[in-house]
Amino acid sequence: MLEIRHLKTLHALREADSLVEAAERLHLTQSALSHQFKELEERLGLPIFVRKTKPIRFTSAGLRLLQLADATLPLLRGAERDIARLAGGTAGRLHMAIECHSCFQWLMPTIDQFRDAWPEVELDLASGFAFAPLPALARGDLDLVVTSDPLDLSGITYVPLFTYEAMLAVANQHALASKPYIVPQDLLDQTLITYPVERDRLDIFTRFLEPADIEPAAVRTSELTVMMMQLVASGRGVCGMPHWALHEYSSRGYVKGKRLGEKGLFATLYAAVRTDMLDAPYMRDFLLTAKDTSFATLDGVSAVR
């Protein structure tokens, strides 16, 4: 009566909190996902969740199946890893670099899970801010780079991890805090606080300010997100930040997050991988673990359409 795909779709629905988002995560159309749920409910003779509710409200039958999914899916993933080891490919190297200061929030839990599952794989992580990581990946010095700025390099495949919204953090009492959204001209008289990286790697410059030919009054840098938020909260500037990183502070009322532009400024985070390593079992598992961890722990991320 029950199939693994049913448990996976239920799990995705709970994590995504909408049929549309769940369908995107599973790479299905909304119609196909709705049909799958309808088929399962007809088999069970019971509804699984209440339609047109947000957040999704599961019935008693749905909650029981979610308990089964929570118990079964990790066992399934573990069995798949064991089989991959039996088939070979358990040992190897995964040297990675990141071009994202705020990525540690989801990357470290991912690495912890991966290290437990693949102890034979040599794992190393470096910051990609002191050198050019994508050319190093192409040379073979690295095996994976987390980036939002893909370059057209031979032998490199970009695997989309998730889409996120870039926002502007302002102090609660700031004049911009009451605006429904920010336009480039709003930053003409502002100090913009950024991470210490080149402008061509910051969305707020390349996709928001520069197309409007706008330059902020001043630019200040900081290595640490918490220090940036302290500067913003004390009225010393405003700061561009991914929604998932900003949410930790805005949800507690420490600062306010404002949309950049009327429709928002969205970007995609990728895992850049050498194409010849894509089929390595441990690489496939790392990418799946990274996506699962991101969707489970980060606020405001969505599947790449």
CSV table of N, CA and C in Angstrom, one decimal, residues 2 7 10 14 44 46 48 58-72:
chain,number,residue,atom,x,y,z
A,2,LEU,N,1.9,1.3,0.9
A,2,LEU,CA,2.8,2.4,1.0
A,2,LEU,C,4.0,2.2,0.2
A,7,LEU,N,6.5,8.5,1.2
A,7,LEU,CA,7.1,9.0,2.4
A,7,LEU,C,8.0,10.2,2.1
A,10,LEU,N,5.6,13.2,1.4
A,10,LEU,CA,5.1,13.8,2.7
A,10,LEU,C,6.2,14.5,3.4
A,14,ARG,N,6.0,18.6,4.4
A,14,ARG,CA,6.2,19.2,5.7
A,14,ARG,C,7.3,20.3,5.7
A,44,LEU,N,-5.6,4.6,1.2
A,44,LEU,CA,-5.8,4.6,2.6
A,44,LEU,C,-7.2,4.7,3.0
A,46,LEU,N,-8.4,7.6,3.7
A,46,LEU,CA,-8.4,8.8,4.7
A,46,LEU,C,-7.6,9.9,4.1
A,48,ILE,N,-4.9,12.9,4.2
A,48,ILE,CA,-3.6,13.0,4.8
A,48,ILE,C,-3.3,14.4,5.4
A,58,PHE,N,-1.6,18.7,9.0
A,58,PHE,CA,-1.8,17.2,8.7
A,58,PHE,C,-2.8,16.6,9.5
A,59,THR,N,-3.5,15.6,9.0
A,59,THR,CA,-4.5,14.8,9.7
A,59,THR,C,-3.7,13.8,10.6
A,60,SER,N,-4.5,13.1,11.4
A,60,SER,CA,-3.8,12.1,12.3
A,60,SER,C,-3.1,11.0,11.4
A,61,ALA,N,-3.8,10.7,10.3
A,61,ALA,CA,-3.2,9.7,9.4
A,61,ALA,C,-1.9,10.3,8.8
A,62,GLY,N,-1.9,11.5,8.4
A,62,GLY,CA,-0.7,12.2,7.9
A,62,GLY,C,0.4,12.2,8.9
A,63,LEU,N,0.1,12.6,10.1
A,63,LEU,CA,1.1,12.7,11.2
A,63,LEU,C,1.7,11.3,11.4
A,64,ARG,N,0.9,10.2,11.4
A,64,ARG,CA,1.5,8.9,11.6
A,64,ARG,C,2.4,8.5,10.5
A,65,LEU,N,2.1,8.9,9.3
A,65,LEU,CA,2.9,8.6,8.1
A,65,LEU,C,4.2,9.4,8.2
A,66,LEU,N,4.2,10.6,8.7
A,66,LEU,CA,5.4,11.4,8.9
A,66,LEU,C,6.3,10.8,9.9
A,67,GLN,N,5.7,10.2,11.0
A,67,GLN,CA,6.5,9.5,12.0
A,67,GLN,C,7.3,8.3,11.3
A,68,LEU,N,6.6,7.6,10.4
A,68,LEU,CA,7.2,6.5,9.6
A,68,LEU,C,8.3,7.1,8.7
A,69,ALA,N,8.0,8.2,8.1
A,69,ALA,CA,9.0,8.8,7.2
A,69,ALA,C,10.3,9.2,8.0
A,70,ASP,N,10.1,9.8,9.1
A,70,ASP,CA,11.2,10.2,9.9
A,70,ASP,C,12.1,9.0,10.4
A,71,ALA,N,11.4,7.9,10.6
A,71,ALA,CA,12.1,6.7,11.0
A,71,ALA,C,12.8,5.9,9.8
A,72,THR,N,12.1,6.0,8.7
A,72,THR,CA,12.5,5.1,7.6
A,72,THR,C,13.5,5.8,6.6
